[in-house]
Tab-separated table of N, CA and C in Angstrom:
chain	number	residue	atom	x	y	z
A	1	UNK	N	19.132	5.108	22.992
A	1	UNK	CA	18.544	6.009	23.965
A	1	UNK	C	17.981	5.224	25.148
A	2	UNK	N	17.391	4.076	24.853
A	2	UNK	CA	16.840	3.272	25.944
A	2	UNK	C	17.945	2.748	26.862
A	3	UNK	N	19.061	2.395	26.272
A	3	UNK	CA	20.201	1.923	27.071
A	3	UNK	C	20.726	3.003	27.998
A	4	UNK	N	20.792	4.222	27.476
A	4	UNK	CA	21.273	5.333	28.300
A	4	UNK	C	20.267	5.664	29.400
A	5	UNK	N	18.991	5.536	29.107
A	5	UNK	CA	17.966	5.770	30.128
A	5	UNK	C	18.090	4.716	31.239
A	6	UNK	N	18.343	3.468	30.846
A	6	UNK	CA	18.547	2.396	31.838
A	6	UNK	C	19.781	2.680	32.671
A	7	UNK	N	20.843	3.161	32.035
A	7	UNK	CA	22.054	3.524	32.774
A	7	UNK	C	21.753	4.593	33.824
A	8	UNK	N	20.945	5.568	33.448
A	8	UNK	CA	20.573	6.615	34.382
A	8	UNK	C	19.803	6.031	35.568
A	9	UNK	N	18.840	5.173	35.280
A	9	UNK	CA	18.058	4.543	36.347
A	9	UNK	C	18.963	3.740	37.274
A	10	UNK	N	19.912	3.012	36.697
A	10	UNK	CA	20.851	2.227	37.505
A	10	UNK	C	21.724	3.136	38.375
A	11	UNK	N	22.157	4.245	37.804
A	11	UNK	CA	22.995	5.180	38.568
A	11	UNK	C	22.227	5.789	39.733
A	12	UNK	N	20.984	6.168	39.486
A	12	UNK	CA	20.160	6.755	40.544
A	12	UNK	C	19.978	5.733	41.669
A	13	UNK	N	19.700	4.494	41.314
A	13	UNK	CA	19.536	3.438	42.330
A	13	UNK	C	20.840	3.230	43.097
A	14	UNK	N	21.957	3.278	42.398
A	14	UNK	CA	23.259	3.101	43.039
A	14	UNK	C	23.556	4.243	44.015
A	15	UNK	N	23.254	5.461	43.604
A	15	UNK	CA	23.468	6.616	44.480
A	15	UNK	C	22.640	6.459	45.751
A	16	UNK	N	21.398	6.032	45.603
A	16	UNK	CA	20.522	5.872	46.758
A	16	UNK	C	21.038	4.773	47.687
A	17	UNK	N	21.524	3.683	47.119
A	17	UNK	CA	22.045	2.583	47.937
A	17	UNK	C	23.295	3.007	48.686
A	18	UNK	N	24.222	3.645	47.995
A	18	UNK	CA	25.459	4.087	48.641
A	18	UNK	C	25.146	5.072	49.765
A	19	UNK	N	24.239	5.994	49.509
A	19	UNK	CA	23.853	6.961	50.540
A	19	UNK	C	23.238	6.243	51.736
A	20	UNK	N	22.364	5.283	51.489
A	20	UNK	CA	21.755	4.523	52.580
A	20	UNK	C	22.797	3.796	53.414
A	21	UNK	N	23.773	3.194	52.745
A	21	UNK	CA	24.855	2.507	53.457
A	21	UNK	C	25.673	3.499	54.288
A	22	UNK	N	25.966	4.645	53.700
A	22	UNK	CA	26.725	5.672	54.403
A	22	UNK	C	25.965	6.172	55.631
A	23	UNK	N	24.668	6.415	55.461
A	23	UNK	CA	23.859	6.893	56.583
A	23	UNK	C	23.804	5.855	57.700
A	24	UNK	N	23.699	4.582	57.350
A	24	UNK	CA	23.663	3.520	58.356
A	24	UNK	C	24.986	3.472	59.129
A	25	UNK	N	26.092	3.584	58.412
A	25	UNK	CA	27.404	3.591	59.060
A	25	UNK	C	27.549	4.801	59.974
A	26	UNK	N	27.128	5.954	59.463
A	26	UNK	CA	27.199	7.199	60.222
A	26	UNK	C	26.398	7.065	61.516
A	27	UNK	N	25.179	6.544	61.403
A	27	UNK	CA	24.312	6.384	62.569
A	27	UNK	C	24.938	5.438	63.590
A	28	UNK	N	25.530	4.364	63.113
A	28	UNK	CA	26.189	3.397	64.003
A	28	UNK	C	27.343	4.071	64.738
A	29	UNK	N	28.135	4.845	64.009
A	29	UNK	CA	29.274	5.516	64.619
A	29	UNK	C	28.828	6.557	65.645
A	30	UNK	N	27.708	7.212	65.387
A	30	UNK	CA	27.167	8.169	66.365
A	30	UNK	C	26.872	7.448	67.677
A	31	UNK	N	26.320	6.254	67.574
A	31	UNK	CA	26.004	5.478	68.770
A	31	UNK	C	27.231	5.099	69.587
A	32	UNK	N	28.386	5.101	68.950
A	32	UNK	CA	29.629	4.743	69.632
A	32	UNK	C	30.304	5.951	70.289
A	33	UNK	N	29.800	7.146	70.023
A	33	UNK	CA	30.418	8.361	70.557
A	33	UNK	C	30.077	8.519	72.038
A	34	UNK	N	31.047	8.909	72.833
A	34	UNK	CA	30.845	9.097	74.274
A	34	UNK	C	30.483	10.537	74.612
A	35	UNK	N	30.968	11.492	73.823
A	35	UNK	CA	30.718	12.908	74.080
A	35	UNK	C	29.310	13.251	73.603
A	36	UNK	N	28.418	13.548	74.549
A	36	UNK	CA	27.018	13.806	74.226
A	36	UNK	C	26.813	15.008	73.324
A	37	UNK	N	27.587	16.063	73.529
A	37	UNK	CA	27.441	17.265	72.708
A	37	UNK	C	27.808	16.978	71.252
A	38	UNK	N	28.932	16.292	71.080
A	38	UNK	CA	29.349	15.948	69.710
A	38	UNK	C	28.373	14.959	69.082
A	39	UNK	N	27.874	14.034	69.879
A	39	UNK	CA	26.900	13.053	69.378
A	39	UNK	C	25.636	13.760	68.883
A	40	UNK	N	25.146	14.724	69.667
A	40	UNK	CA	23.940	15.461	69.269
A	40	UNK	C	24.186	16.300	68.022
A	41	UNK	N	25.337	16.933	67.934
A	41	UNK	CA	25.668	17.724	66.739
A	41	UNK	C	25.739	16.822	65.516
A	42	UNK	N	26.363	15.659	65.682
A	42	UNK	CA	26.477	14.727	64.562
A	42	UNK	C	25.110	14.221	64.133
A	43	UNK	N	24.219	13.981	65.092
A	43	UNK	CA	22.847	13.553	64.748
A	43	UNK	C	22.121	14.619	63.937
A	44	UNK	N	22.288	15.888	64.335
A	44	UNK	CA	21.643	16.980	63.587
A	44	UNK	C	22.199	17.068	62.168
A	45	UNK	N	23.516	16.926	62.054
A	45	UNK	CA	24.134	16.977	60.727
A	45	UNK	C	23.633	15.812	59.877
A	46	UNK	N	23.557	14.633	60.468
A	46	UNK	CA	23.046	13.456	59.748
A	46	UNK	C	21.610	13.693	59.300
A	47	UNK	N	20.775	14.183	60.196
A	47	UNK	CA	19.370	14.458	59.850
A	47	UNK	C	19.279	15.445	58.683
A	48	UNK	N	20.046	16.536	58.750
A	48	UNK	CA	20.021	17.535	57.682
A	48	UNK	C	20.534	16.955	56.363
A	49	UNK	N	21.554	16.132	56.454
A	49	UNK	CA	22.109	15.506	55.249
A	49	UNK	C	21.104	14.546	54.631
A	50	UNK	N	20.403	13.779	55.460
A	50	UNK	CA	19.371	12.870	54.952
A	50	UNK	C	18.257	13.648	54.255
A	51	UNK	N	17.871	14.776	54.834
A	51	UNK	CA	16.821	15.594	54.213
A	51	UNK	C	17.272	16.123	52.851
A	52	UNK	N	18.506	16.588	52.765
A	52	UNK	CA	19.027	17.066	51.477
A	52	UNK	C	19.101	15.925	50.466
A	53	UNK	N	19.506	14.765	50.942
A	53	UNK	CA	19.575	13.596	50.056
A	53	UNK	C	18.184	13.235	49.533
A	54	UNK	N	17.182	13.266	50.407
A	54	UNK	CA	15.816	12.952	49.976
A	54	UNK	C	15.345	13.931	48.910
A	55	UNK	N	15.659	15.196	49.094
A	55	UNK	CA	15.275	16.198	48.100
A	55	UNK	C	15.999	15.939	46.768
A	56	UNK	N	17.260	15.628	46.854
A	56	UNK	CA	18.058	15.319	45.672
A	56	UNK	C	17.488	14.091	44.949
A	57	UNK	N	17.106	13.066	45.717
A	57	UNK	CA	16.544	11.855	45.115
A	57	UNK	C	15.195	12.143	44.461
A	58	UNK	N	14.368	12.972	45.103
A	58	UNK	CA	13.076	13.328	44.486
A	58	UNK	C	13.303	14.009	43.140
A	59	UNK	N	14.281	14.883	43.084
A	59	UNK	CA	14.589	15.581	41.834
A	59	UNK	C	15.056	14.596	40.768
A	60	UNK	N	15.931	13.678	41.152
A	60	UNK	CA	16.419	12.695	40.174
A	60	UNK	C	15.297	11.775	39.712
A	61	UNK	N	14.433	11.351	40.622
A	61	UNK	CA	13.312	10.469	40.239
A	61	UNK	C	12.335	11.208	39.315
A	62	UNK	N	12.122	12.486	39.573
A	62	UNK	CA	11.238	13.277	38.701
A	62	UNK	C	11.844	13.370	37.298
A	63	UNK	N	13.149	13.521	37.234
A	63	UNK	CA	13.832	13.560	35.934
A	63	UNK	C	13.682	12.224	35.219
A	64	UNK	N	13.833	11.141	35.950
A	64	UNK	CA	13.657	9.806	35.368
A	64	UNK	C	12.277	9.650	34.739
A	65	UNK	N	11.259	10.131	35.434
A	65	UNK	CA	9.881	9.992	34.942
A	65	UNK	C	9.658	10.775	33.651
A	66	UNK	N	10.418	11.824	33.454
A	66	UNK	CA	10.271	12.631	32.238
A	66	UNK	C	10.888	11.949	31.027
A	67	UNK	N	11.746	10.994	31.251
A	67	UNK	CA	12.442	10.323	30.149
A	67	UNK	C	11.516	9.372	29.398
A	68	UNK	N	10.663	8.641	30.110
A	68	UNK	CA	9.807	7.623	29.476
A	68	UNK	C	8.946	8.192	28.347
A	69	UNK	N	8.250	9.318	28.529
A	69	UNK	CA	7.440	9.846	27.422
A	69	UNK	C	8.294	10.266	26.213
A	70	UNK	N	9.480	10.768	26.486
A	70	UNK	CA	10.372	11.167	25.389
A	70	UNK	C	10.812	9.928	24.612
A	71	UNK	N	11.175	8.873	25.332
A	71	UNK	CA	11.567	7.632	24.662
A	71	UNK	C	10.420	7.055	23.842
A	72	UNK	N	9.204	7.128	24.376
A	72	UNK	CA	8.046	6.615	23.640
A	72	UNK	C	7.816	7.417	22.371
A	73	UNK	N	7.913	8.734	22.470
A	73	UNK	CA	7.730	9.583	21.287
A	73	UNK	C	8.819	9.290	20.261
A	74	UNK	N	10.038	9.103	20.718
A	74	UNK	CA	11.144	8.779	19.813
A	74	UNK	C	10.888	7.437	19.131
A	75	UNK	N	10.454	6.455	19.902
A	75	UNK	CA	10.150	5.133	19.348
A	75	UNK	C	9.053	5.236	18.291
A	76	UNK	N	8.008	6.004	18.587
A	76	UNK	CA	6.912	6.171	17.642
A	76	UNK	C	7.397	6.797	16.339
A	77	UNK	N	8.240	7.808	16.440
A	77	UNK	CA	8.774	8.477	15.250
A	77	UNK	C	9.613	7.511	14.413
A	78	UNK	N	10.466	6.751	15.071
A	78	UNK	CA	11.313	5.792	14.360
A	78	UNK	C	10.453	4.728	13.682
A	79	UNK	N	9.457	4.234	14.381
A	79	UNK	CA	8.562	3.216	13.812
A	79	UNK	C	7.808	3.782	12.615
A	80	UNK	N	7.333	5.008	12.745
A	80	UNK	CA	6.622	5.645	11.625
A	80	UNK	C	7.537	5.787	10.411
A	81	UNK	N	8.764	6.234	10.640
A	81	UNK	CA	9.716	6.388	9.530
A	81	UNK	C	10.013	5.039	8.881
A	82	UNK	N	10.152	4.020	9.681
A	82	UNK	CA	10.406	2.663	9.180
A	82	UNK	C	9.232	2.223	8.287
A	83	UNK	N	8.009	2.437	8.739
A	83	UNK	CA	6.837	2.046	7.965
A	83	UNK	C	6.719	2.886	6.690
A	84	UNK	N	7.084	4.120	6.790
A	84	UNK	CA	6.979	5.044	5.652
A	84	UNK	C	7.988	4.701	4.559
A	85	UNK	N	9.100	4.072	4.942
A	85	UNK	CA	10.109	3.699	3.957
A	85	UNK	C	9.699	2.453	3.167
A	86	UNK	N	8.818	1.656	3.733
A	86	UNK	CA	8.400	0.419	3.060
A	86	UNK	C	7.372	0.735	2.070
């Protein structure tokens, strides 16, 4: 269970990194656009996408935080059973 929780944490970090890289590329490409109207529309879309991403990341981080107490309770139960068998 701890390994799977670590995998989840790694995946969340990876998603955030990839999104950050994508946003940086997107922003750079906006700066290269000559058409002001399209540039402004793209900036608004980027801003809205970043906001949705932040909300998505908050949700994933909140889920991550809920895992630790469950893992601790599971560990305690396993340890108790181990001691009870001796």
